[in-house]
Coordinates of C-alpha atoms and ligand atoms in Angstrom, one line a residue:
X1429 CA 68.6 -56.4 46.0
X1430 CA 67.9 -53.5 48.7
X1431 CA 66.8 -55.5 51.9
X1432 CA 63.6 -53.2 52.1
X1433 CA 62.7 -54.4 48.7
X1434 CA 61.5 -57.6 50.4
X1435 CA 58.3 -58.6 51.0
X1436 CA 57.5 -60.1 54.5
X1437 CA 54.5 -62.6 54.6
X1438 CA 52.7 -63.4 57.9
X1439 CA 50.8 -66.4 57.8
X1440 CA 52.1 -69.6 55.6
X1441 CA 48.5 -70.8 55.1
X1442 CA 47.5 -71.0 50.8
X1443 CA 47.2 -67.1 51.3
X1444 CA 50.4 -66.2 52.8
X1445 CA 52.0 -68.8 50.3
X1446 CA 50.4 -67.6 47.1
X1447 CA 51.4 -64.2 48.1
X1448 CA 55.0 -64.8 48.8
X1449 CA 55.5 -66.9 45.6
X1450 CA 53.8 -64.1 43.1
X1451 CA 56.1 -61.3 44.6
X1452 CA 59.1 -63.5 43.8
X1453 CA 58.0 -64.7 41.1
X1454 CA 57.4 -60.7 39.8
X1455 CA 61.5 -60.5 40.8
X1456 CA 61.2 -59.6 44.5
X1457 CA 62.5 -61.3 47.7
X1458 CA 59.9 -62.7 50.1
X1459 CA 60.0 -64.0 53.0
X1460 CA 57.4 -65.9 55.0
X1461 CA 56.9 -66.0 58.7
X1462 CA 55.1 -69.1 59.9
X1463 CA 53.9 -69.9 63.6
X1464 CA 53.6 -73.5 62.9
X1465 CA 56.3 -76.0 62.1
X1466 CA 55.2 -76.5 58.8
X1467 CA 53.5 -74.5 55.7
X1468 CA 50.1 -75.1 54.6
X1469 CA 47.5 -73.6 56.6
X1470 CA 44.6 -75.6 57.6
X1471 CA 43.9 -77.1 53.9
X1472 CA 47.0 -79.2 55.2
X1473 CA 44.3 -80.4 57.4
X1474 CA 41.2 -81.2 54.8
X1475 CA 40.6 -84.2 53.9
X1476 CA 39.4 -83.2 50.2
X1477 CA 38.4 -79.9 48.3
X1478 CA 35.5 -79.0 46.9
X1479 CA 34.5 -78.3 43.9
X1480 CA 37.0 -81.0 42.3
X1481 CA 37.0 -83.5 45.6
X1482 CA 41.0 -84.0 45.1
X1483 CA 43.0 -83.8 47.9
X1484 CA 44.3 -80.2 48.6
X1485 CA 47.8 -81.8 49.0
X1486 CA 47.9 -81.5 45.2
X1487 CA 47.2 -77.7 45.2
X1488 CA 49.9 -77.7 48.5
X1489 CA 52.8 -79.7 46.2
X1490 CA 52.5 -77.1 43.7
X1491 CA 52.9 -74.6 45.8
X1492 CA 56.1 -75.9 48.0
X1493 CA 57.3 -76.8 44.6
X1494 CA 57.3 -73.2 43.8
X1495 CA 59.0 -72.2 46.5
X1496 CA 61.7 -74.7 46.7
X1497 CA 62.5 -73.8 42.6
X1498 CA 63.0 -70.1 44.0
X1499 CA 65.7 -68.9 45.3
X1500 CA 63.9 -65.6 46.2
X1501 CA 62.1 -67.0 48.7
X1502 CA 62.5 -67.6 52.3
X1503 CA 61.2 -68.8 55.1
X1504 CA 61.1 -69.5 59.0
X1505 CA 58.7 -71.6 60.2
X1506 CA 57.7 -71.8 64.2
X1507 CA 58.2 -68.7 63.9
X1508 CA 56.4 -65.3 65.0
X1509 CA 56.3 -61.6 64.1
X1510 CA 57.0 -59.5 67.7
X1511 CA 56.8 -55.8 66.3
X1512 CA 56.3 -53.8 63.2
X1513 CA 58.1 -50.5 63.2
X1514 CA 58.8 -48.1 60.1
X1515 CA 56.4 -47.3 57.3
X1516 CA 55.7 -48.1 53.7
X1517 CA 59.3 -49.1 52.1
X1518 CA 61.1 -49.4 55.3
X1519 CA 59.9 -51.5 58.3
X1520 CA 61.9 -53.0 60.7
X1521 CA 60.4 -56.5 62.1
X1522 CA 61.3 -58.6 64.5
X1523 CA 60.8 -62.3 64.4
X1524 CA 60.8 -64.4 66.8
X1525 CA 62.6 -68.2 66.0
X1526 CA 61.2 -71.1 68.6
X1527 CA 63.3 -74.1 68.7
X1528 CA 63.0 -77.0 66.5
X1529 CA 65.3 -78.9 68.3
X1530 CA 65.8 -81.0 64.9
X1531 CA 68.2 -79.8 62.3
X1532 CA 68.5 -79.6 58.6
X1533 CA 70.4 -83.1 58.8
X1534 CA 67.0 -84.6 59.7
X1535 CA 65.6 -86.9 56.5
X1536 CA 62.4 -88.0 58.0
X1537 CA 63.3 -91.3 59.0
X1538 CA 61.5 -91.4 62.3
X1539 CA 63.9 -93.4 64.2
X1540 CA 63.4 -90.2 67.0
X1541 CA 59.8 -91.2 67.3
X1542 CA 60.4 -94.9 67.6
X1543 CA 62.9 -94.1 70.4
X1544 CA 61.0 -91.0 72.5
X1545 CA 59.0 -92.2 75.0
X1546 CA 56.9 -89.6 75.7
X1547 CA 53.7 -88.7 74.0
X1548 CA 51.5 -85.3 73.4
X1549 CA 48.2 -84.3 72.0
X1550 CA 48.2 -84.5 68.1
X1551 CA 46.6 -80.6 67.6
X1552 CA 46.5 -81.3 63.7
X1553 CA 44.0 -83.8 64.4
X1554 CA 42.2 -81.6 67.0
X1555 CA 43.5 -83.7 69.7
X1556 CA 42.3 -87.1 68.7
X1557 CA 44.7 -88.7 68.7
X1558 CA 48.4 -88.6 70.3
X1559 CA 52.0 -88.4 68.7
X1560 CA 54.9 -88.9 70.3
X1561 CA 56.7 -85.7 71.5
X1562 CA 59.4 -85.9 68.5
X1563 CA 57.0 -86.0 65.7
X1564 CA 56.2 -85.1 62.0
X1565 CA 53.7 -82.7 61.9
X1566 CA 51.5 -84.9 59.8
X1567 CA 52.9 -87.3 56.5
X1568 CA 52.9 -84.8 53.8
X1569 CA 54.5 -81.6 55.6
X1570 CA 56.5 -79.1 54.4
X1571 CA 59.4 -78.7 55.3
X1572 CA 59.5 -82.9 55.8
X1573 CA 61.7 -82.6 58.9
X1574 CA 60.6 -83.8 62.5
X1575 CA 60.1 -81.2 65.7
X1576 CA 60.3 -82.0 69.0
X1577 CA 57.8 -80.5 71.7
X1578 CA 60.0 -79.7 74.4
X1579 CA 56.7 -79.3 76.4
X1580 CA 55.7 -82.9 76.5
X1581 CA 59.6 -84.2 77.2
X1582 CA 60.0 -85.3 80.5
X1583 CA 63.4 -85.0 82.5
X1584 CA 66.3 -86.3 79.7
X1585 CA 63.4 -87.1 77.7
X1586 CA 65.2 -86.2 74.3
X1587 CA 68.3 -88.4 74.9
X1588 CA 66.8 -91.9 73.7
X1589 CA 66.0 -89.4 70.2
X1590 CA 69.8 -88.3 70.4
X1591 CA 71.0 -91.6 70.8
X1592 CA 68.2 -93.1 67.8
X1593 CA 69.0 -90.4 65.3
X1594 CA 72.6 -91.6 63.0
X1595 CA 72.2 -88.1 60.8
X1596 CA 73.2 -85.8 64.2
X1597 CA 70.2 -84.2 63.2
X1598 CA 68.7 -83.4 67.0
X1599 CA 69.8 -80.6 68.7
X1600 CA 69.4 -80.3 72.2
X1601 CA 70.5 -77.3 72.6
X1602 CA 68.7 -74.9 70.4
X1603 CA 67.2 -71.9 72.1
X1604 CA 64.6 -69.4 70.8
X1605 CA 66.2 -66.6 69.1
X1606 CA 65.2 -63.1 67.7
X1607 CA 66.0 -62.0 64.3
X1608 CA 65.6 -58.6 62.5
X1609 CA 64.2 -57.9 59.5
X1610 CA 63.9 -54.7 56.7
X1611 CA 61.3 -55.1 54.6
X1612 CA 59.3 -52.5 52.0
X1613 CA 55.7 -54.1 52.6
X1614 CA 54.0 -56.3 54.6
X1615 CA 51.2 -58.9 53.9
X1616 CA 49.2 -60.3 56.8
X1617 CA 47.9 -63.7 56.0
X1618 CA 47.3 -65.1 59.2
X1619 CA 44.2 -66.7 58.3
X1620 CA 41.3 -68.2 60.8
X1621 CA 40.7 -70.7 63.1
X1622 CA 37.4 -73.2 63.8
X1623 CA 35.2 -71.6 66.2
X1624 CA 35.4 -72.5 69.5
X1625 CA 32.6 -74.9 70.1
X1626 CA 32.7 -74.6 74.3
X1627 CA 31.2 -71.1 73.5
X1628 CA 28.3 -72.8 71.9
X1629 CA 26.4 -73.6 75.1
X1630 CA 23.4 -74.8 73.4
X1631 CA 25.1 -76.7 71.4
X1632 CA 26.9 -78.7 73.9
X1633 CA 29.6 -76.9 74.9
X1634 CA 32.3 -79.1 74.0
X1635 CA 31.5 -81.7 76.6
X1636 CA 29.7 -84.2 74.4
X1637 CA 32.0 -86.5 72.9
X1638 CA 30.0 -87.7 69.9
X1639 CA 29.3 -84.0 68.4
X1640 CA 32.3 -83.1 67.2
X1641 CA 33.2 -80.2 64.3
X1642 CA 33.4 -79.7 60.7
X1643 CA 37.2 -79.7 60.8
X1644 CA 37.3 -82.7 63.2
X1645 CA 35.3 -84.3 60.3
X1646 CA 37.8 -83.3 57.6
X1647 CA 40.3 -85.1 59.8
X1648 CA 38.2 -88.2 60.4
X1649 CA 37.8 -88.4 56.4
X1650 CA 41.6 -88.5 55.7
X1651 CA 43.5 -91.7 55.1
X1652 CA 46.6 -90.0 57.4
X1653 CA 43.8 -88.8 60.0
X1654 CA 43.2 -90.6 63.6
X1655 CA 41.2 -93.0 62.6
X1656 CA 42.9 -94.0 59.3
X1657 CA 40.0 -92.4 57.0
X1658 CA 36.9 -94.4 59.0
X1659 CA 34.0 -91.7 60.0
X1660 CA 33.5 -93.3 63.7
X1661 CA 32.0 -91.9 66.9
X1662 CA 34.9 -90.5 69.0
X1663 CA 33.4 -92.3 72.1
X1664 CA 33.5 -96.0 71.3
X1665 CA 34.6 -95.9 67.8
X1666 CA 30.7 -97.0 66.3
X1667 CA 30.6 -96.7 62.8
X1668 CA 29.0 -93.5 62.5
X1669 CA 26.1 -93.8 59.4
X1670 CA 23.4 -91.6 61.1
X1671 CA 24.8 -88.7 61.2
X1672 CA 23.0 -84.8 61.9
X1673 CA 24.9 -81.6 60.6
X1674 CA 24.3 -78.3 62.0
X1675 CA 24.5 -75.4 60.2
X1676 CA 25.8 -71.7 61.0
X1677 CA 27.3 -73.1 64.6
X1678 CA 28.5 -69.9 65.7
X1679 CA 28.1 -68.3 62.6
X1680 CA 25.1 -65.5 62.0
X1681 CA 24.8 -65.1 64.8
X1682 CA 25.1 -61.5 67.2
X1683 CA 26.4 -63.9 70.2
X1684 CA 29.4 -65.5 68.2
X1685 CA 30.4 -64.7 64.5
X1686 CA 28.6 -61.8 63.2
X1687 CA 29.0 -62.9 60.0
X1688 CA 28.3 -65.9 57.6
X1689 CA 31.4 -67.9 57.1
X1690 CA 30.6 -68.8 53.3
X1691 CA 32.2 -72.1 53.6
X1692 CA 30.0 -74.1 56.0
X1693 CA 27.1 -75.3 53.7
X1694 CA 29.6 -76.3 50.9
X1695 CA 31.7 -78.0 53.6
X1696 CA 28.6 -79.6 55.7
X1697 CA 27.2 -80.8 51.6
X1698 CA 30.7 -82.6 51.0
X1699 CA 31.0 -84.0 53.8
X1700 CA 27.7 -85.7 53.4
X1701 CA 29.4 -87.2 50.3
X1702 CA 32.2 -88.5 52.4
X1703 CA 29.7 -90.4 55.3
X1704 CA 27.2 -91.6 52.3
X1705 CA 30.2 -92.8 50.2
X1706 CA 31.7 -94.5 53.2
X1707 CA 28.7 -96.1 54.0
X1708 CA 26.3 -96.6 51.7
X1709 CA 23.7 -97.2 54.2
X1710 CA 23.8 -94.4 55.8
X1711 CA 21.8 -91.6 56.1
X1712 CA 22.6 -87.7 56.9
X1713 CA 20.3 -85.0 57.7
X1714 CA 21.5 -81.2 57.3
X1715 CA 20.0 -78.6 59.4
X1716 CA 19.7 -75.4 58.1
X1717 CA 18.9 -71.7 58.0
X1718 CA 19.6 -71.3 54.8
X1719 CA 21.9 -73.3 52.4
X1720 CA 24.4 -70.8 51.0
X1721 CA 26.4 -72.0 47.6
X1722 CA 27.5 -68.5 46.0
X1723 CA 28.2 -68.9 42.3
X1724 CA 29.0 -72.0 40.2
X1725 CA 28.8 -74.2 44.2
X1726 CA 25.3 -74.2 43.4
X1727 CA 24.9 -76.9 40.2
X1728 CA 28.7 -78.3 40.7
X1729 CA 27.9 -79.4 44.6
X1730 CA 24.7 -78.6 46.1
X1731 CA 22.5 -79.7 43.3
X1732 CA 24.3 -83.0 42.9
X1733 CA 23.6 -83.8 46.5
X1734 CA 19.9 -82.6 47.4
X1735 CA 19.6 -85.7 44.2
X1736 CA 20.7 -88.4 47.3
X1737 CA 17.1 -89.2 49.1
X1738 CA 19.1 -90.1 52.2
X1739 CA 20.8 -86.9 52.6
X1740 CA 17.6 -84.9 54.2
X1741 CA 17.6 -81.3 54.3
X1742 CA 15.5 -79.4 57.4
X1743 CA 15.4 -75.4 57.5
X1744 CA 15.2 -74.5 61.2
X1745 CA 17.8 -73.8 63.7
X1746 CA 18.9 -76.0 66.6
X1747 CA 17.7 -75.3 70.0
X1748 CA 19.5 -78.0 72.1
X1749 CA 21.9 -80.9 71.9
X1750 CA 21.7 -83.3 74.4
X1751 CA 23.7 -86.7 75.1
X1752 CA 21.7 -89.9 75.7
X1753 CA 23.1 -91.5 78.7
X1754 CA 24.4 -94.8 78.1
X1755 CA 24.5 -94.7 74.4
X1756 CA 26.2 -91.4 74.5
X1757 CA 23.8 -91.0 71.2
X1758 CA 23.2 -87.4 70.5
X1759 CA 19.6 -85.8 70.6
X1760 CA 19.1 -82.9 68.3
X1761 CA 16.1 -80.5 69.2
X1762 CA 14.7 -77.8 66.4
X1763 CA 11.7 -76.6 65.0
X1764 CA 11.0 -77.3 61.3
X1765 CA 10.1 -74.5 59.7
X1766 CA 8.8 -75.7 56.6
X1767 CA 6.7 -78.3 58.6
X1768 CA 5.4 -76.0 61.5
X1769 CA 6.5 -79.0 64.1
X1770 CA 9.3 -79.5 66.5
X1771 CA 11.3 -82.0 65.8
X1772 CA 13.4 -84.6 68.7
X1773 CA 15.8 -86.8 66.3
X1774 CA 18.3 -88.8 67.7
X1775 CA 21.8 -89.2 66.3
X1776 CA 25.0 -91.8 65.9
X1777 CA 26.9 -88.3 65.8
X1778 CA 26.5 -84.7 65.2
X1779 CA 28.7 -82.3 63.2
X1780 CA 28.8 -78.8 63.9
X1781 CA 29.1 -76.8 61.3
X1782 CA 31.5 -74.2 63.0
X1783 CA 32.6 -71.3 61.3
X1784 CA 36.0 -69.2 60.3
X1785 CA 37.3 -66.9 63.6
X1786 CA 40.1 -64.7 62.8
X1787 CA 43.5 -64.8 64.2
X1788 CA 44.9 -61.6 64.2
X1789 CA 43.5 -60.8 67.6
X1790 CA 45.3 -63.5 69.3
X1791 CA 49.1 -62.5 67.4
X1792 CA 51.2 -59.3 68.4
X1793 CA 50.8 -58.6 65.2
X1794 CA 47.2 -57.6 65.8
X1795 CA 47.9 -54.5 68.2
X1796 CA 47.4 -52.0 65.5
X1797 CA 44.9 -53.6 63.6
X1798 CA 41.2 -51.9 63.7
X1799 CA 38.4 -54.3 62.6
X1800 CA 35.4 -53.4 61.3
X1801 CA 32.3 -53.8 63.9
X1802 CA 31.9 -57.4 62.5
X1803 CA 35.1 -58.1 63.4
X1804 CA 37.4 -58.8 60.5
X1805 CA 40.1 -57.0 59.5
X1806 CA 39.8 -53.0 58.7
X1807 CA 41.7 -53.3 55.5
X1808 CA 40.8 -49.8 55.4
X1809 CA 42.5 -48.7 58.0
X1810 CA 45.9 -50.5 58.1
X1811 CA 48.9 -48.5 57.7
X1812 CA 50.2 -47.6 54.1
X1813 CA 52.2 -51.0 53.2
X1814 CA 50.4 -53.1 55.3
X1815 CA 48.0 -55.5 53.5
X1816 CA 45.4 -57.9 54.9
X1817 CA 44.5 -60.8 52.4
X1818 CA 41.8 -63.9 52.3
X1819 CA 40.2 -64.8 55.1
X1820 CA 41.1 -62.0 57.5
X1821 CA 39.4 -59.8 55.6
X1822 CA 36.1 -61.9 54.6
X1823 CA 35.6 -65.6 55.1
X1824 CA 36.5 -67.6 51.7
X1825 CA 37.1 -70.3 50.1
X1826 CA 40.8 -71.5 48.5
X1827 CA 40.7 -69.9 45.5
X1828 CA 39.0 -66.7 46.4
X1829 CA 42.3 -66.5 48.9
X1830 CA 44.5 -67.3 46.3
X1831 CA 43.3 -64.6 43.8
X1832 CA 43.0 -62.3 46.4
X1833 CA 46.6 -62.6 48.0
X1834 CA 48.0 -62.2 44.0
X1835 CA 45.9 -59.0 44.1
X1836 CA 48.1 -58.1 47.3
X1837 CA 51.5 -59.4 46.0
X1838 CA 50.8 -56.3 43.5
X1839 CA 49.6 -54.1 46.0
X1840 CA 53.4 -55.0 47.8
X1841 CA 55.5 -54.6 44.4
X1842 CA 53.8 -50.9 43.9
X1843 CA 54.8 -50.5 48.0
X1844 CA 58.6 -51.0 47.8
X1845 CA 58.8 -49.4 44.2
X1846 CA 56.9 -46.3 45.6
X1847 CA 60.2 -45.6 47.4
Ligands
FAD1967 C1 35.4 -77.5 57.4 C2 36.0 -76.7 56.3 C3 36.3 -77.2 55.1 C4 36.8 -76.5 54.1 N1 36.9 -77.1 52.8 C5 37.3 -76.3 51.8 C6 37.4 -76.9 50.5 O1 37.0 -78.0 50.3 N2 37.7 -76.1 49.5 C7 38.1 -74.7 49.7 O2 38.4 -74.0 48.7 N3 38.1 -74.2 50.9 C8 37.7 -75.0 52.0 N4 37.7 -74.4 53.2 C9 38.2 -73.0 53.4 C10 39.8 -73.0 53.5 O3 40.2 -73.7 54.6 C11 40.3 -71.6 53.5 O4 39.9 -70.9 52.3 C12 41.8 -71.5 53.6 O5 42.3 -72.1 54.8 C13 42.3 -70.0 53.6 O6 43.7 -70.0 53.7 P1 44.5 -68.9 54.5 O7 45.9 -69.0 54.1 O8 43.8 -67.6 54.3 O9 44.3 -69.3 56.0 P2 44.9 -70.5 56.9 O10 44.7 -71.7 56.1 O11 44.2 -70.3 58.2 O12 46.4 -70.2 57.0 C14 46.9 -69.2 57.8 C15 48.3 -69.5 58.3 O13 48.8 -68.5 59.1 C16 49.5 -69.0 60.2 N5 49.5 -68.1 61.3 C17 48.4 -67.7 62.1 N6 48.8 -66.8 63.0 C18 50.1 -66.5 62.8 C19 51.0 -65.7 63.4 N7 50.7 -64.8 64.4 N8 52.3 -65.7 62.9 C20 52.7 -66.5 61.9 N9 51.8 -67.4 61.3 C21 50.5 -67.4 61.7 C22 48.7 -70.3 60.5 O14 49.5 -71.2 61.3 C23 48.4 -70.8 59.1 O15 49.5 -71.6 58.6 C24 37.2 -75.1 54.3 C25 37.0 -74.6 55.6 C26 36.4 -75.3 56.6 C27 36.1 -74.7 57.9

């Protein structure tokens, strides 16, 4: 096949990956370009999805499944896109490849781990907790081979893995490298990230240990999270059954994200189902500006919840967070609307409800991206060939990504076949 018959896929998230597999699937090449060492997205990070509650590694096994029975598709993973050139049918790209350090030998075993004595922040659980510097990403990942953060080894630090590993499968001396590719279309699934919660001031700032986020929840919840699937206060590890959400945490909001992020009250309203199923004494109180479930969310979720009497629902926004000293509870301050009062409640933990930032702006691939004065992606204005999918173009949930990155897989057939 031509090599700008290819389709090149930014972003291995469910969008990216849905895209790439329907353009192969359709009889086209693909290949995916994925910053992380593994595929996924952040669903490799939730804990369960709504509206079914099964674990999104289901959807995510299907998917790698896909790819692995399809020899049409390709790709790198710590990987990253430095320039675009070209036009619609015939773009030159060049990708950057950052060092594994761990081979295709590798078979999971862990023996590096067990030998390396250095240790770094686990990101996928939002720094709570620490791996060891040769690590798998997390227990299900794809591809199921270790990486080694050359960042957190000290002097000779990878030697003890050399020495542990009997497949030969570290490799000391990778370097980054830079490859070239011709492609016909590209599609930029790049996805979001959690909104920063140090720019929510009055919200904390980040400097209270027991409000954490949404996603930090998600990781919490799972059985291969920090905490082994027990919803505890990060600073003494208290069973955490009285717990405060707060809604649109960045979200609606002229200072932060313009925009709503449509996930947060579906994700705040099943994650009271994981605290009150975990503890059945517990007791969770959303607060609210309004609770948004578009379309069938409504009776399948939100109705089944508001039926729990200890899951309380309060309409007013959040004025203050504040840490009691010594108990390092959490103090929530807000007016209730419905009420006419203000309310002072105090808190094992609060969860902010924190929504979708887009990551284009923070990747060279952004530089010739316009986005639209709410700041998403200008689909409008990309260059012919160019496609934006999911969530860079409007927050969304899983399968309003996946239908909309087949949508774009068509788009990319009718690019390449133009020519
Ligand atoms: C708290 C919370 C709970 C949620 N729960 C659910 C749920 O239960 N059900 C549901 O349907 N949805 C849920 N969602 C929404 C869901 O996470 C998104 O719909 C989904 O992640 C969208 O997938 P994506 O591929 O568009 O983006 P992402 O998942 O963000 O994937 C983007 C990928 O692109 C990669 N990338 C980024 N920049 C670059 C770059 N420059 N170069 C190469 N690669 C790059 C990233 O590393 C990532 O792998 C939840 C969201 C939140 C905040």
């Amino acid at each position: 096949m031509a090599e700008n018959k290819k389709v090149l896929v930014i972003g291995g998230g469910m969008s990216g990956l849905t895209a790439a597999i329907e353009t192969a699937e359709a009889g086209l090449d693909a290949v995916i370009v994925e910053k992380n060492p593994y595929l996924g997205g952040r669903v490799a990070q939730i804990n369960k999805y709504f509206w079914k509650l099964c674990p999104p590694n289901c959807g995510l096994e299907i998917q790698f499944k896909r790819i692995k029975n399809n020899p049409q598709i390709k790709f790198y993973t710590l990987a990253e896109v430095e320039e675009i050139k070209g036009e619609e049918g015939n773009f030159d790209v060049t990708v950057k490849l950052n060092p594994r350090y761990v081979n295709d030998n590798c078979v999971g075993c862990d023996a590096c781990a067990q030998a390396c004595p250095s240790f770094r922040d686990n990101e996928f659980n939002f720094g709570m907790d620490k791996t060891k510097a040769a690590y798998l990403p997390f227990s299900q990942a794809f591809p199921f081979k270790y990486v080694i953060d050359s960042k957190s080894c000290t002097k000779d630090c990878m030697k003890p893995c050399l020495e542990a590993c009997k497949y030969n499968a570290i490799d000391v001396n990778m370097k980054p490298e830079t490859i070239s590719l011709k492609v016909g279309a590209v599609v930029l699934a790049t996805g979001w990230n959690p909104y920063d919660k140090s720019k929510l001031d009055i919200l904390g700032s980040g400097q209270i240990k027991n409000v954490i986020t949404n996603m930090m929840l998600e990781r919490l919840a799972s059985s291969d999270g920090p905490t082994n699937g027990k919803i505890v206060r990060p600073s003494d590890g208290k069973e955490a059954k009285n717990i405060a959400f707060v809604q649109c945490a960045g979200s609606r909001d002229e200072n932060h994200l313009q925009y709503c992020s449509y996930i947060c009250c579906l994700a705040s309203l099943k994650h009271a189902m994981y605290v009150r199923e975990q503890y059945p004494d517990s007791k969770v109180q959303i607060f609210y500006i309004d609770i948004r479930t578009p379309g069938l969310y409504e009776n399948r979720f939100y109705w089944k919840i508001k039926d729990d009497p200890n899951v309380i629902f309060t309409k007013g926004k959040v004025a203050k967070i504040t840490e009691e000293a010594g108990t390092k509870d959490v103090t929530v301050e807000v007016e209730d609307i419905f009420k006419g009062s203000k309310i002072k409640a105090t808190f094992d933990m609060v969860v902010l409800a924190t929504g979708m930032d887009l990551t284009t702006k923070e990747s060279k691939v952004g530089t010739n991206i316009s986005y639209t004065p709410d700041g998403l992606v200008d689909d409008s204005a990309l260059k012919k060939g160019i496609y934006a999918v999911g969530t860079l173009k409007s927050p969304a949930d899983v399968a309003r990504s996946v239908q909309d990155a087949t949508g774009a897989a068509i788009k990319c057939i009718q690019s390449v076949n133009r020519r």
